[in-house]
Amino acid sequence: MQTHTSTTAARPGDQPVVEALDLCIDYRIGKEWLNAINGVTLKIDPLEIHGLVGESGSGKSTLALAMMNYMASNARISSGQVNLDGVDLVPKPATEMRHIWGRDISLVPQDALASLNPAYTIRDQIGEVMQQHMGYSQAEAYAHAVEMLTRVRIADPEQVARNYPHELSGGMQQRVMIAMALSTQPRLLVLDEPTTALDVTTQAVILDLFRDLIHDNRAAALYVSHDLGTVAQLCDRVTVLYAGEIMESAPVHDLYAKPLHPYTAGLLNSLPRKQQGTNTRLYTIRGVAPSLQERPPACVFADRCPVVLDKCRAEKPPLEATPDGRKVRCWRWQEIARDELDLLPEPERIPEVTQKARHEVLEAAHVSKAFGNADLLDRLLGRAQPPLQAVDNVSMRIQSRWTLGLVGESGSGKTTLARTIVALIKADSGELELYDEPIALDLTQRPQEVLREIQMVFQNPNDALNPYQSIGQTLRRTITQLSKERLSELALIQRVEDLLLAVRLPADYADRYPTEISGGEKQRVAIARAFAANPSLVVADEPTSSLDVSVQAVILNLLKDLRAREGSSYLLISHDLDVVAYLADEIAVMYLGEIVEIGSSDAVYNAPSHPYTEALISAIPEPDPTARDVTIRLQGDVPSARNLPQGCRFHTRCPRKIGAICEQEAPPLRDAGDGHLIRCHIPIDELIELQQQPPQATLDDEKLITPEDGD
Amino acid sequence: MVRFLIRRTILLLLTLWVSSVIIFGLTQLLPGDIALLVKGRDASEAVIQEFRETHGLDQPPVTQYITWLGGFVTGDWGRSYLDSSEVRPNVLRRLGNSLQLAGLTLLIAVPLSIGLGIIAAVRQDSWVDGAVSIFSLAVVGLPEFVTGIVFLTIFAPDAGWPGWFRDNLLPALTATLVLLGYIARMTRAGVVEELRKPYVRTARLKGLSTREVLFKHVLRNALLPTITVIAISVGWLIGGLVVIENVFNYQGLGLQLVLAVQRKNMPILLAISMIIVFFFAISNLIADVLYAMLNPRIRLG
């Protein structure tokens, strides 16, 4: 559409678009400057999508913004260069960078909603860039904004252009950010965790979009992520950052096939994978990432390395180039390359749970919950909207020492269902039974005994702990409030200590406050709190989704150990199917308030599956660059639960829709054997046959997605 | 929007009614007999009796209230207990004065304090920020009668200042000093908070200048809390400037209200109270509408 910037054609092919040379960045903490990025050299060629992987605190976002010569107010580039098309940006003041930002470099940030101004329409915000750099009039800018929205495959771009950011779904907001970033045909696109806040189904579609648009635009891209799966799916080269230094940099296939750095190997090994089986522990990287103040002077990874030598603590290893064009910073990479070091110990087995006779811990029958019933004035004015049916007539049971995983996109009702069981939300109707005894739906009517038996672990450990109470006080309070027997002071101290040890924290953590410990440690405290009163059922709502990969492995192992030791059951909610598959014995898949499939972990993962489950599994980005096959893409967003689709609720997005029956009749719950139930019109045998290959309709699908009808 | 206005108008009327009940009830609890207070302890029984009958004070409180309410809504606001003059023209004249003073104050205070707040926020933690903070806190701490008297002393009447300057501008400036600190600090806090948000980074990375980022993107969101503070101060400006009106001998509602309370001059007391409640409620309503206009996320309803 627009002509490429004239410089593109004249450039010799081998010059990188952007290049950081020996870049050092400091942060001001109090009165002193602390080093955050230490001597990073990184180049990105035209058309290359370069992955930058690291855990929180590694400095990856700082580095990504530095590639745009954009610094937080308390950060500075202390030395080094950032060359864009051979010109160093670092000496340029902001007044000069203004003509480069938005025109030659643009950013797609993590949180699209917060990154859009709430007070302006979409076309105002996209158009602004072109008015700034291309001298467009407002009318031209608006027209071009609509064109850009079409390019990011938004159906009805005219309408979306007039919308405000909050009126769009998360996936749509992220498309708008992409449209904005690409509107001036920049040379370099910086993508900072652009899909982290999205559902896997939306993420899969957005990743496709990146791949196509970056290549169409002949741009170079820096893709920053903590997610090894999406990096494998999208990137050409990958750089692994740890504690502000490059550990390893390699073409994506080489890196995943044969990591040369122990840290990279550790990250890849700590991912939960379906094949692992439920009785093995995940590999974990010991210790935690160092803060800026406590980074080791020699090898920054030495304290956590499984193959550390004395030399590693004495002398910093150089970033060495290998003969096949990779770079690695490790004294022992040659031994690793020759397979002389064992980086992956045989997975430890979790002691088998002594199988007593199973009994039912919790049974939920016909639970429903709706939100937003219209008030009197609404009805008088004829504006009553139908209520939002979050959970609709759901039944399920959880057995002792059993984990039921609950999966589904946001808006599926999985969190609402979990909260009605804990009674944080009062269900409108339905029955709950604990050990075959009916329990109240209302929290205030539940006796202490019941409260003790059902405990919850929340998604964000930072918000779940009272910042004004020490860890010890938090645990004590739960014990004294809920424990059956009165404990002496000494017994209390002992119990707190036991709980901390059970979650593998040192006993002296009892005196610490939540602000003094890391996110992963906070989640361990939250888990210890849930187990403080020996509950029968622990409801865990996305317990690892705010944590880093290496910390996630620690928490998942812990949850497994505790189940074996304490004999509790879990209701595990997660959008991450790999996490669920690793931990759950049984999986329930929810869509628009209904369970569409339930069965043992294996049964749900393999055919026959509900078409929705099939799509969810297909959307998981595998941490394996060789598995970039075309898979099933669900178009559009989950419809509003205020206006549930007629017939099968999934028919509006179903890639395997068979006809009018899907739109008219609610599908039957079919039994695929062994309690494996699928809510679909397609008979079980046909599903098995169909699912030998992906549905035809979605191959090379250019279907446009429609804006959400507001929920 | 229509729905919102209907709802809020109903609420406004309800607020006015409830406050009229509360004010009326409180006046019933005030110690002392009104007739005795107005006519004096030496007045004859006949004079007292006649006063009570003229003003309906011999009726039970509920009847008194209903009579007053009926009159008030139909425009008959009763007669003053003191000189039997009609309450309405008298109070409305005072209201005019008060509105004039409030308007002038807002005209000075709002741009000045918002400007100071923005400067302090943009130069966060610099000496400018410190100076604005210290100045605004210092003037907030000063009582109005002190600043008022200082003004009167500096701009003494014999120094040839024009009358409107002393009669109108000085009281407005005194009230401005009271508001300045609140509005400036609220603005500063709002701007500082917005500047931290990711959309500001987006705007800067579009290549917009600092000025464009601030005036086009930040202020529209940052000024929302400031609007609330201004709306609340409107009520105070209409009926709460007792001290300032006293110092400058300004014929506003505040002074009249205090006199009415002292003399138990019920019709005036009730009328002024209703006016103050009305302006409080209406300025809050306007603030909410402004909110919704500036911020599309707020759906009125």
PDB file of N, CA, C and O in Angstrom, chain A residues 557-577:
ATOM      1  N   ASN A 557       5.465 -28.734  41.607  1.00  0.00           N
ATOM      2  CA  ASN A 557       5.992 -29.859  42.388  1.00  0.00           C
ATOM      3  C   ASN A 557       5.429 -29.844  43.804  1.00  0.00           C
ATOM      4  O   ASN A 557       5.037 -30.873  44.351  1.00  0.00           O
ATOM      5  N   LEU A 558       5.408 -28.631  44.370  1.00  0.00           N
ATOM      6  CA  LEU A 558       4.925 -28.468  45.733  1.00  0.00           C
ATOM      7  C   LEU A 558       3.473 -28.921  45.862  1.00  0.00           C
ATOM      8  O   LEU A 558       3.104 -29.645  46.788  1.00  0.00           O
ATOM      9  N   LEU A 559       2.650 -28.508  44.898  1.00  0.00           N
ATOM     10  CA  LEU A 559       1.242 -28.891  44.950  1.00  0.00           C
ATOM     11  C   LEU A 559       1.108 -30.409  44.878  1.00  0.00           C
ATOM     12  O   LEU A 559       0.281 -31.012  45.561  1.00  0.00           O
ATOM     13  N   LYS A 560       1.955 -31.025  44.072  1.00  0.00           N
ATOM     14  CA  LYS A 560       1.916 -32.484  43.969  1.00  0.00           C
ATOM     15  C   LYS A 560       2.337 -33.153  45.269  1.00  0.00           C
ATOM     16  O   LYS A 560       1.691 -34.086  45.747  1.00  0.00           O
ATOM     17  N   ASP A 561       3.442 -32.656  45.844  1.00  0.00           N
ATOM     18  CA  ASP A 561       3.927 -33.225  47.109  1.00  0.00           C
ATOM     19  C   ASP A 561       2.878 -33.119  48.207  1.00  0.00           C
ATOM     20  O   ASP A 561       2.629 -34.053  48.952  1.00  0.00           O
ATOM     21  N   LEU A 562       2.262 -31.931  48.285  1.00  0.00           N
ATOM     22  CA  LEU A 562       1.300 -31.701  49.356  1.00  0.00           C
ATOM     23  C   LEU A 562       0.081 -32.607  49.223  1.00  0.00           C
ATOM     24  O   LEU A 562      -0.464 -33.076  50.198  1.00  0.00           O
ATOM     25  N   ARG A 563      -0.297 -32.845  47.972  1.00  0.00           N
ATOM     26  CA  ARG A 563      -1.433 -33.732  47.774  1.00  0.00           C
ATOM     27  C   ARG A 563      -1.096 -35.128  48.276  1.00  0.00           C
ATOM     28  O   ARG A 563      -1.901 -35.773  48.949  1.00  0.00           O
ATOM     29  N   ALA A 564       0.121 -35.584  47.962  1.00  0.00           N
ATOM     30  CA  ALA A 564       0.517 -36.911  48.408  1.00  0.00           C
ATOM     31  C   ALA A 564       0.616 -36.966  49.934  1.00  0.00           C
ATOM     32  O   ALA A 564       0.237 -37.949  50.557  1.00  0.00           O
ATOM     33  N   ARG A 565       1.119 -35.889  50.543  1.00  0.00           N
ATOM     34  CA  ARG A 565       1.377 -35.894  51.977  1.00  0.00           C
ATOM     35  C   ARG A 565       0.123 -35.653  52.801  1.00  0.00           C
ATOM     36  O   ARG A 565      -0.133 -36.326  53.787  1.00  0.00           O
ATOM     37  N   GLU A 566      -0.636 -34.619  52.407  1.00  0.00           N
ATOM     38  CA  GLU A 566      -1.765 -34.197  53.234  1.00  0.00           C
ATOM     39  C   GLU A 566      -3.056 -34.889  52.817  1.00  0.00           C
ATOM     40  O   GLU A 566      -4.058 -34.796  53.521  1.00  0.00           O
ATOM     41  N   GLY A 567      -3.047 -35.520  51.645  1.00  0.00           N
ATOM     42  CA  GLY A 567      -4.242 -36.233  51.220  1.00  0.00           C
ATOM     43  C   GLY A 567      -5.406 -35.342  50.844  1.00  0.00           C
ATOM     44  O   GLY A 567      -6.555 -35.757  50.934  1.00  0.00           O
ATOM     45  N   SER A 568      -5.129 -34.087  50.439  1.00  0.00           N
ATOM     46  CA  SER A 568      -6.256 -33.239  50.045  1.00  0.00           C
ATOM     47  C   SER A 568      -6.546 -33.392  48.564  1.00  0.00           C
ATOM     48  O   SER A 568      -5.768 -33.970  47.817  1.00  0.00           O
ATOM     49  N   SER A 569      -7.688 -32.844  48.159  1.00  0.00           N
ATOM     50  CA  SER A 569      -8.035 -32.823  46.738  1.00  0.00           C
ATOM     51  C   SER A 569      -7.877 -31.401  46.234  1.00  0.00           C
ATOM     52  O   SER A 569      -7.907 -30.457  47.012  1.00  0.00           O
ATOM     53  N   TYR A 570      -7.727 -31.268  44.917  1.00  0.00           N
ATOM     54  CA  TYR A 570      -7.633 -29.948  44.332  1.00  0.00           C
ATOM     55  C   TYR A 570      -8.718 -29.727  43.291  1.00  0.00           C
ATOM     56  O   TYR A 570      -9.064 -30.637  42.543  1.00  0.00           O
ATOM     57  N   LEU A 571      -9.202 -28.482  43.269  1.00  0.00           N
ATOM     58  CA  LEU A 571      -9.899 -28.011  42.091  1.00  0.00           C
ATOM     59  C   LEU A 571      -8.958 -26.973  41.492  1.00  0.00           C
ATOM     60  O   LEU A 571      -8.709 -25.922  42.086  1.00  0.00           O
ATOM     61  N   LEU A 572      -8.372 -27.303  40.351  1.00  0.00           N
ATOM     62  CA  LEU A 572      -7.325 -26.467  39.772  1.00  0.00           C
ATOM     63  C   LEU A 572      -7.864 -25.744  38.557  1.00  0.00           C
ATOM     64  O   LEU A 572      -8.297 -26.376  37.592  1.00  0.00           O
ATOM     65  N   ILE A 573      -7.828 -24.421  38.615  1.00  0.00           N
ATOM     66  CA  ILE A 573      -8.306 -23.633  37.473  1.00  0.00           C
ATOM     67  C   ILE A 573      -7.114 -23.056  36.757  1.00  0.00           C
ATOM     68  O   ILE A 573      -6.242 -22.460  37.379  1.00  0.00           O
ATOM     69  N   SER A 574      -7.064 -23.254  35.456  1.00  0.00           N
ATOM     70  CA  SER A 574      -5.960 -22.652  34.728  1.00  0.00           C
ATOM     71  C   SER A 574      -6.325 -22.487  33.270  1.00  0.00           C
ATOM     72  O   SER A 574      -7.117 -23.243  32.720  1.00  0.00           O
ATOM     73  N   HIS A 575      -5.757 -21.465  32.659  1.00  0.00           N
ATOM     74  CA  HIS A 575      -5.939 -21.325  31.223  1.00  0.00           C
ATOM     75  C   HIS A 575      -4.834 -22.109  30.512  1.00  0.00           C
ATOM     76  O   HIS A 575      -4.875 -22.290  29.316  1.00  0.00           O
ATOM     77  N   ASP A 576      -3.836 -22.570  31.289  1.00  0.00           N
ATOM     78  CA  ASP A 576      -2.693 -23.257  30.703  1.00  0.00           C
ATOM     79  C   ASP A 576      -2.921 -24.763  30.737  1.00  0.00           C
ATOM     80  O   ASP A 576      -2.829 -25.409  31.770  1.00  0.00           O
ATOM     81  N   LEU A 577      -3.245 -25.320  29.587  1.00  0.00           N
ATOM     82  CA  LEU A 577      -3.595 -26.736  29.530  1.00  0.00           C
ATOM     83  C   LEU A 577      -2.441 -27.640  29.913  1.00  0.00           C
ATOM     84  O   LEU A 577      -2.637 -28.732  30.438  1.00  0.00           O
TER      85      LEU A 577
END
